[in-house]
Short mmCIF file of C-alpha atoms in Angstrom, two decimals:
data_model
loop_
_atom_site.label_atom_id
_atom_site.label_comp_id
_atom_site.label_asym_id
_atom_site.label_seq_id
_atom_site.Cartn_x
_atom_site.Cartn_y
_atom_site.Cartn_z
CA MET A 1 -30.34 8.46 -14.57
CA PRO A 2 -31.06 7.25 -17.15
CA THR A 3 -28.36 4.54 -17.24
CA GLY A 4 -28.33 3.37 -13.62
CA ALA A 5 -24.59 4.03 -13.30
CA THR A 6 -23.03 5.60 -10.23
CA VAL A 7 -20.26 8.19 -10.39
CA ALA A 8 -17.08 8.14 -8.30
CA ALA A 9 -17.22 11.94 -7.98
CA LEU A 10 -18.72 14.88 -9.85
CA THR A 11 -15.39 16.69 -10.13
CA THR A 12 -12.03 16.48 -11.84
CA SER A 13 -8.53 17.57 -10.82
CA LEU A 14 -9.21 18.64 -7.24
CA PRO A 15 -5.70 17.99 -5.88
CA GLU A 16 -4.79 15.23 -3.45
CA THR A 17 -1.68 17.27 -2.61
CA PRO A 18 -2.07 21.09 -2.70
CA GLY A 19 -0.09 22.33 -5.69
CA GLY A 20 0.91 18.77 -6.62
CA GLU A 21 0.35 16.46 -9.60
CA ARG A 22 -2.02 13.92 -8.00
CA ASN A 23 -5.05 15.38 -9.76
CA TRP A 24 -7.49 12.94 -11.36
CA ASP A 25 -10.77 12.92 -13.25
CA TYR A 26 -13.30 10.87 -11.25
CA ARG A 27 -16.46 11.54 -13.28
CA TYR A 28 -16.80 7.85 -14.19
CA THR A 29 -18.14 4.62 -12.79
CA TRP A 30 -15.65 2.14 -11.31
CA MET A 31 -16.35 -1.59 -11.13
CA ARG A 32 -14.43 -1.58 -7.86
CA ASP A 33 -17.19 0.52 -6.34
CA SER A 34 -19.89 -1.93 -7.40
CA THR A 35 -19.98 -4.20 -4.37
CA PHE A 36 -19.78 -1.27 -1.93
CA THR A 37 -22.49 0.53 -3.89
CA LEU A 38 -24.82 -2.48 -3.79
CA GLN A 39 -24.12 -3.03 -0.09
CA ALA A 40 -24.91 0.61 0.70
CA LEU A 41 -28.05 0.72 -1.44
CA HIS A 42 -29.42 -2.44 0.13
CA TYR A 43 -28.54 -1.26 3.65
CA LEU A 44 -30.69 1.80 2.94
CA ASN A 45 -33.50 -0.23 1.29
CA LEU A 46 -32.85 1.46 -2.05
CA ASP A 47 -33.55 -1.79 -3.88
CA TRP A 48 -34.84 -0.17 -7.07
CA GLU A 49 -31.64 1.85 -7.46
CA ALA A 50 -29.60 -1.27 -6.75
CA ASP A 51 -31.40 -3.16 -9.50
CA GLU A 52 -30.85 -0.30 -11.95
CA PHE A 53 -27.13 -0.40 -11.21
CA MET A 54 -27.00 -4.17 -11.72
CA GLN A 55 -28.73 -3.77 -15.07
CA PHE A 56 -26.08 -1.21 -16.05
CA ILE A 57 -23.32 -3.68 -15.18
CA ALA A 58 -25.03 -6.45 -17.13
CA ASP A 59 -25.14 -4.25 -20.26
CA LEU A 60 -21.45 -3.26 -20.22
CA GLU A 61 -19.21 -4.29 -23.10
CA SER A 62 -16.35 -6.50 -21.94
CA ASN A 63 -12.81 -6.77 -23.27
CA GLY A 64 -11.82 -9.44 -25.76
CA ASP A 65 -11.02 -11.91 -22.98
CA GLY A 66 -14.42 -11.43 -21.34
CA ALA A 67 -13.16 -9.25 -18.49
CA LEU A 68 -14.85 -5.98 -17.65
CA GLN A 69 -12.77 -2.82 -17.65
CA ILE A 70 -12.00 -1.30 -14.27
CA MET A 71 -14.07 1.77 -15.16
CA TYR A 72 -16.50 3.08 -17.76
CA GLY A 73 -18.21 6.29 -18.68
CA ILE A 74 -21.64 6.63 -17.08
CA ASP A 75 -23.16 5.82 -20.48
CA GLY A 76 -20.97 2.71 -20.82
CA THR A 77 -18.22 4.43 -22.83
CA ARG A 78 -15.02 2.35 -22.82
CA ASP A 79 -12.43 4.82 -24.17
CA LEU A 80 -11.53 7.29 -21.41
CA THR A 81 -8.22 8.45 -22.88
CA GLU A 82 -6.61 11.03 -20.62
CA SER A 83 -5.56 14.50 -21.74
CA THR A 84 -4.64 17.71 -19.96
CA ARG A 85 -5.97 21.25 -20.24
CA ASP A 86 -2.76 23.24 -20.00
CA ASP A 87 -4.70 26.49 -20.43
CA LEU A 88 -6.41 25.91 -17.09
CA SER A 89 -5.21 25.69 -13.52
CA GLY A 90 -7.00 23.64 -10.94
CA TYR A 91 -7.97 24.41 -7.36
CA ALA A 92 -5.42 26.69 -5.66
CA GLY A 93 -3.29 26.62 -8.81
CA ALA A 94 -2.88 22.84 -8.97
CA ARG A 95 -1.74 21.37 -12.28
CA PRO A 96 -2.33 19.49 -14.47
CA VAL A 97 -6.06 19.65 -15.06
CA ARG A 98 -6.94 16.21 -16.43
CA ILE A 99 -9.83 15.17 -18.67
CA GLY A 100 -10.30 11.42 -18.92
CA ASN A 101 -8.50 8.84 -16.82
CA GLY A 102 -5.42 7.00 -18.04
CA ALA A 103 -6.07 4.10 -15.69
CA PHE A 104 -9.08 2.93 -17.72
CA ASP A 105 -7.07 0.31 -19.60
CA GLN A 106 -4.93 -0.84 -16.67
CA ARG A 107 -4.96 -4.45 -15.62
CA GLN A 108 -6.36 -4.56 -12.10
CA ASN A 109 -7.22 -8.05 -10.99
CA ASP A 110 -9.50 -6.92 -8.17
CA VAL A 111 -12.27 -6.03 -10.64
CA PHE A 112 -13.55 -9.62 -10.87
CA GLY A 113 -14.15 -9.95 -7.14
CA ALA A 114 -15.96 -6.64 -6.93
CA VAL A 115 -18.35 -7.57 -9.73
CA LEU A 116 -19.08 -11.09 -8.47
CA ASP A 117 -19.52 -10.05 -4.85
CA SER A 118 -22.05 -7.44 -6.00
CA ILE A 119 -23.94 -10.07 -8.02
CA LEU A 120 -24.07 -12.41 -5.02
CA LEU A 121 -25.27 -9.59 -2.75
CA HIS A 122 -27.99 -8.69 -5.21
CA THR A 123 -29.00 -12.31 -5.76
CA VAL A 124 -29.37 -12.98 -2.03
CA ARG A 125 -31.26 -9.73 -1.48
CA SER A 126 -33.64 -10.15 -4.42
CA LYS A 127 -33.94 -13.93 -3.89
CA ARG A 128 -33.30 -14.59 -7.58
CA LEU A 129 -30.44 -14.80 -10.06
CA PRO A 130 -31.43 -13.05 -13.28
CA ARG A 131 -30.72 -15.35 -16.21
CA ARG A 132 -28.78 -12.65 -18.06
CA LEU A 133 -26.27 -12.35 -15.19
CA TRP A 134 -25.13 -16.00 -15.22
CA PRO A 135 -22.94 -15.59 -18.36
CA LEU A 136 -21.32 -12.56 -16.69
CA VAL A 137 -20.61 -14.67 -13.58
CA GLN A 138 -19.00 -17.36 -15.72
CA GLN A 139 -16.89 -14.85 -17.66
CA GLN A 140 -15.56 -13.02 -14.61
CA ALA A 141 -14.81 -16.27 -12.75
CA THR A 142 -12.95 -17.64 -15.77
CA CYS A 143 -10.93 -14.42 -16.08
CA ALA A 144 -10.05 -14.39 -12.37
CA ALA A 145 -8.94 -18.02 -12.52
CA ALA A 146 -6.76 -17.23 -15.55
CA VAL A 147 -4.97 -14.14 -14.19
CA TRP A 148 -4.74 -14.40 -10.42
CA ARG A 149 -1.10 -15.53 -10.58
CA ASN A 150 -0.10 -12.45 -12.60
CA PRO A 151 1.12 -9.10 -11.23
CA ASP A 152 -1.04 -6.02 -11.81
CA GLN A 153 -1.33 -2.32 -10.92
CA GLY A 154 -3.31 -3.00 -7.77
CA ILE A 155 -6.38 -1.47 -6.20
CA TRP A 156 -4.76 1.99 -6.02
CA GLU A 157 -4.00 2.07 -9.77
CA ALA A 158 -0.28 2.53 -9.15
CA ARG A 159 1.58 3.90 -12.15
CA GLY A 160 4.78 2.11 -11.16
CA ALA A 161 5.83 -1.45 -12.05
CA PRO A 162 3.20 -4.22 -11.74
CA GLN A 163 3.42 -6.23 -8.51
CA HIS A 164 1.83 -9.25 -6.89
CA TYR A 165 -0.47 -7.14 -4.71
CA VAL A 166 -2.07 -9.03 -1.84
CA SER A 167 -5.37 -7.18 -2.21
CA SER A 168 -5.57 -8.13 -5.90
CA LYS A 169 -5.03 -11.80 -5.08
CA LEU A 170 -7.54 -11.46 -2.25
CA MET A 171 -10.17 -10.06 -4.59
CA CYS A 172 -9.53 -12.90 -7.05
CA TRP A 173 -10.27 -15.20 -4.10
CA VAL A 174 -13.49 -13.22 -3.57
CA ALA A 175 -14.33 -13.71 -7.26
CA LEU A 176 -13.99 -17.50 -7.15
CA ASP A 177 -15.56 -17.82 -3.70
CA ARG A 178 -18.62 -15.80 -4.76
CA ALA A 179 -18.82 -17.57 -8.13
CA SER A 180 -18.89 -20.87 -6.24
CA LYS A 181 -21.74 -19.66 -4.05
CA ILE A 182 -23.70 -18.30 -7.03
CA ALA A 183 -23.21 -21.60 -8.87
CA GLY A 184 -24.56 -23.36 -5.78
CA ILE A 185 -27.65 -21.16 -5.80
CA ARG A 186 -28.12 -21.96 -9.49
CA GLY A 187 -27.64 -25.68 -8.84
CA ASP A 188 -24.51 -26.05 -10.99
CA ARG A 189 -22.49 -28.42 -8.77
CA SER A 190 -19.60 -28.79 -11.21
CA ALA A 191 -18.99 -25.03 -11.42
CA GLU A 192 -19.47 -24.73 -7.66
CA GLU A 193 -16.75 -27.29 -6.91
CA THR A 194 -14.34 -25.99 -9.56
CA CYS A 195 -14.57 -22.39 -8.36
CA CYS A 196 -14.26 -23.44 -4.71
CA ALA A 197 -11.08 -25.40 -5.43
CA THR A 198 -9.49 -22.44 -7.23
CA ALA A 199 -10.47 -20.11 -4.37
CA GLU A 200 -8.69 -22.37 -1.89
CA GLU A 201 -5.61 -22.42 -4.14
CA ILE A 202 -5.52 -18.62 -4.15
CA ARG A 203 -5.97 -18.48 -0.37
CA ALA A 204 -3.03 -20.85 0.15
CA ASP A 205 -0.82 -18.78 -2.18
CA ILE A 206 -1.59 -15.54 -0.31
CA LEU A 207 -0.87 -17.13 3.05
CA GLU A 208 2.41 -18.56 1.74
CA HIS A 209 3.78 -15.49 -0.07
CA GLY A 210 1.89 -12.44 1.24
CA VAL A 211 2.68 -12.66 4.95
CA ARG A 212 5.74 -11.21 6.75
CA ASN A 213 6.18 -11.50 10.51
CA GLY A 214 2.59 -12.60 10.97
CA VAL A 215 1.04 -9.67 9.02
CA LEU A 216 -0.41 -9.36 5.50
CA ARG A 217 1.79 -7.05 3.42
CA GLN A 218 1.21 -4.79 0.41
CA HIS A 219 2.64 -7.23 -2.14
CA TYR A 220 4.77 -10.35 -2.27
CA ASP A 221 8.13 -8.55 -2.46
CA THR A 222 7.86 -5.96 0.30
CA GLU A 223 7.61 -5.47 4.03
CA ALA A 224 5.37 -2.43 3.51
CA LEU A 225 1.85 -2.24 4.89
CA ASP A 226 -1.17 -1.38 2.78
CA ALA A 227 -4.64 -0.49 4.04
CA SER A 228 -6.23 -2.53 1.26
CA THR A 229 -5.36 -5.71 3.18
CA LEU A 230 -8.16 -4.70 5.56
CA LEU A 231 -10.42 -6.16 2.87
CA ALA A 232 -9.43 -9.55 4.29
CA ALA A 233 -11.77 -8.68 7.16
CA VAL A 234 -14.42 -6.90 5.09
CA PHE A 235 -14.83 -9.80 2.63
CA GLY A 236 -14.44 -12.68 5.07
CA PHE A 237 -11.14 -14.01 3.73
CA LEU A 238 -10.17 -15.14 7.22
CA PRO A 239 -12.41 -16.02 10.18
CA ARG A 240 -12.92 -13.20 12.69
CA GLY A 241 -10.89 -14.98 15.38
CA ASP A 242 -7.90 -15.64 13.13
CA GLN A 243 -4.59 -14.42 14.59
CA LEU A 244 -3.23 -13.25 11.21
CA LEU A 245 -6.33 -11.14 10.67
CA ARG A 246 -6.11 -9.58 14.11
CA ALA A 247 -2.38 -8.90 13.73
CA THR A 248 -2.92 -7.25 10.33
CA VAL A 249 -5.70 -5.01 11.64
CA ASP A 250 -3.59 -4.05 14.68
CA ALA A 251 -0.51 -3.33 12.53
CA ILE A 252 -2.44 -0.97 10.26
CA ALA A 253 -4.10 0.74 13.23
CA THR A 254 -0.71 1.25 14.85
CA ASP A 255 1.82 1.72 12.04
CA LEU A 256 -0.16 3.05 9.07
CA THR A 257 -1.91 5.97 10.72
CA GLU A 258 -1.17 9.66 11.12
CA ASP A 259 -2.96 11.59 13.83
CA GLY A 260 -5.47 8.76 14.15
CA PHE A 261 -6.36 8.49 10.43
CA VAL A 262 -5.29 5.72 8.06
CA LEU A 263 -2.99 6.13 5.05
CA ARG A 264 -3.32 3.97 1.94
CA TYR A 265 0.38 3.24 2.21
CA ARG A 266 3.49 5.25 2.94
CA THR A 267 4.52 6.95 -0.31
CA GLY A 268 8.21 6.58 0.54
CA GLU A 269 7.81 2.79 0.64
CA THR A 270 5.69 2.37 -2.49
CA ASP A 271 6.51 2.80 -6.18
CA ASP A 272 3.30 4.44 -7.35
CA GLY A 273 4.99 6.34 -10.19
CA LEU A 274 4.29 9.74 -8.65
CA SER A 275 6.02 12.32 -6.49
CA GLY A 276 4.72 14.08 -3.41
CA LYS A 277 2.88 13.14 -0.28
CA GLU A 278 -0.83 12.51 0.11
CA GLY A 279 -3.33 12.87 2.92
CA SER A 280 -4.95 10.06 4.86
CA PHE A 281 -7.45 8.15 2.74
CA LEU A 282 -10.87 8.36 4.35
CA ILE A 283 -12.06 5.08 2.86
CA CYS A 284 -9.15 3.34 4.58
CA SER A 285 -10.17 4.76 7.95
CA PHE A 286 -13.74 3.55 7.41
CA TRP A 287 -12.38 0.14 6.37
CA LEU A 288 -10.49 0.07 9.66
CA VAL A 289 -13.75 0.74 11.50
CA SER A 290 -15.31 -2.26 9.75
CA ALA A 291 -12.26 -4.45 10.35
CA LEU A 292 -12.06 -3.53 14.05
CA THR A 293 -15.72 -4.47 14.39
CA VAL A 294 -15.10 -7.82 12.67
CA VAL A 295 -12.29 -8.70 15.11
CA GLU A 296 -14.47 -7.69 18.08
CA GLN A 297 -12.59 -4.47 18.94
CA VAL A 298 -15.85 -2.57 18.89
CA GLN A 299 -14.92 0.22 21.30
CA GLU A 300 -11.89 1.10 19.15
CA ALA A 301 -14.12 0.96 16.06
CA THR A 302 -16.69 3.27 17.64
CA ASP A 303 -14.04 5.75 18.76
CA LEU A 304 -12.59 5.93 15.26
CA MET A 305 -16.06 6.29 13.75
CA GLU A 306 -16.81 9.23 16.03
CA ARG A 307 -13.52 10.84 15.02
CA LEU A 308 -14.38 10.41 11.33
CA LEU A 309 -17.87 11.81 11.76
CA SER A 310 -16.40 14.87 13.46
CA VAL A 311 -14.35 15.87 10.39
CA SER A 312 -17.13 15.81 7.80
CA SER A 313 -17.89 19.00 5.90
CA PRO A 314 -20.67 21.33 7.08
CA LEU A 315 -22.96 19.35 4.75
CA GLY A 316 -21.87 16.03 6.24
CA LEU A 317 -19.85 15.12 3.15
CA TYR A 318 -16.32 13.83 2.55
CA ALA A 319 -13.67 14.16 -0.10
CA GLU A 320 -11.25 11.34 -0.89
CA GLU A 321 -8.57 12.35 1.61
CA PHE A 322 -8.21 14.33 4.81
CA ASP A 323 -5.15 16.39 5.73
CA THR A 324 -4.81 15.98 9.48
CA SER A 325 -2.33 18.86 9.79
CA THR A 326 -4.66 21.46 8.29
CA GLY A 327 -8.11 19.90 8.67
CA ARG A 328 -8.68 20.26 4.91
CA HIS A 329 -10.42 17.74 2.67
CA LEU A 330 -8.29 16.83 -0.35
CA GLY A 331 -9.06 15.28 -3.73
CA ASN A 332 -12.30 15.08 -5.66
CA PHE A 333 -15.44 15.99 -3.73
CA PRO A 334 -17.82 14.57 -2.76
CA GLN A 335 -16.15 11.19 -3.14
CA ALA A 336 -18.56 8.25 -3.42
CA PHE A 337 -16.11 5.64 -2.14
CA SER A 338 -15.69 7.47 1.18
CA HIS A 339 -19.44 7.58 1.77
CA LEU A 340 -20.01 3.95 0.72
CA ALA A 341 -17.39 2.82 3.23
CA LEU A 342 -18.98 5.05 5.88
CA ILE A 343 -22.36 3.38 5.37
CA GLU A 344 -20.85 -0.10 5.62
CA ALA A 345 -18.84 0.79 8.74
CA ALA A 346 -21.90 2.30 10.42
CA GLY A 347 -23.97 -0.73 9.43
CA ARG A 348 -21.47 -3.12 11.00
CA ILE A 349 -21.41 -1.23 14.30
CA ILE A 350 -25.20 -0.98 14.42
CA LEU A 351 -25.59 -4.69 13.62
CA HIS A 352 -23.11 -5.61 16.35
CA GLU A 353 -24.97 -3.47 18.88
CA ARG A 354 -28.34 -4.99 17.96
CA MET A 355 -26.98 -8.53 18.13
CA ARG A 356 -25.56 -7.77 21.58
CA GLU A 357 -28.95 -6.45 22.71
CA LEU A 358 -30.57 -9.74 21.67
CA MET A 359 -28.09 -11.87 23.59
#
């Protein structure tokens, strides 16, 4: 309150690696979080809060090309220029202590899909499409259609060279797929067909260039795995019985885990512009729970969920990462993304169980 924005975390510079440089300021609202936020709020029947958040998104100032930034201040501030407080040391002596976030002006092509999926979720839930949101739908769909072929920094805000990240292309597919569905709800058949055609073009490109040995990869020029490709299951990019989807989920469960928890990627295989190792990303483990449920591996999903629930803090909260060797939570705390993914994962398991009871 009073803006309706949500905050990624209330803290800054809690280290992802003890004593390392992966220390970020998360006291802002990310567009990437929007669809997971709306999903979680609606799961919990917090419809008023969901509407407040949608009103916040509708009021945001876009860039010159009509695209929303990847993040804003909780009052809608656009300039989040990053600086360091060299007179301070962070938790356990970690440096630097950062104020602001240098990723605010990065090009991350997943932002369009997150915004449009959240608008579709809210439209279906509220049974209406607010008139003031339709121009935003058109802008974000137009931007996604214009940039999906371009490399970007990816969902993890890598500070290395731009790449053709599979998850970014996938979220551009989400943008055009959801824009098509929203246009259908509005009765705009021309926009519906145009967006649908572009979505299919993006899907074909991903399947042609983003697959190695039957598995979705991090980007078009690597064999490396990336947990963000689990979003193919979360957002319905491929049908639940699809062999590529199953193989991708199995590969991440087998080859991108440490001590049963999922990594974002292996730092030795990824140019993220930083040094040092990081812990397992909790959101990625919750995504794996959701993905396992989608591909009907529900026992494996439930086992992983129980393992994740067992490592929460005494207050039942989670940071961004979990160090399996020490049992410590790492990164900013409490981290909204981790909890949003937990709610979705739990919701999917519960829904599956209830559907099975009705059969």
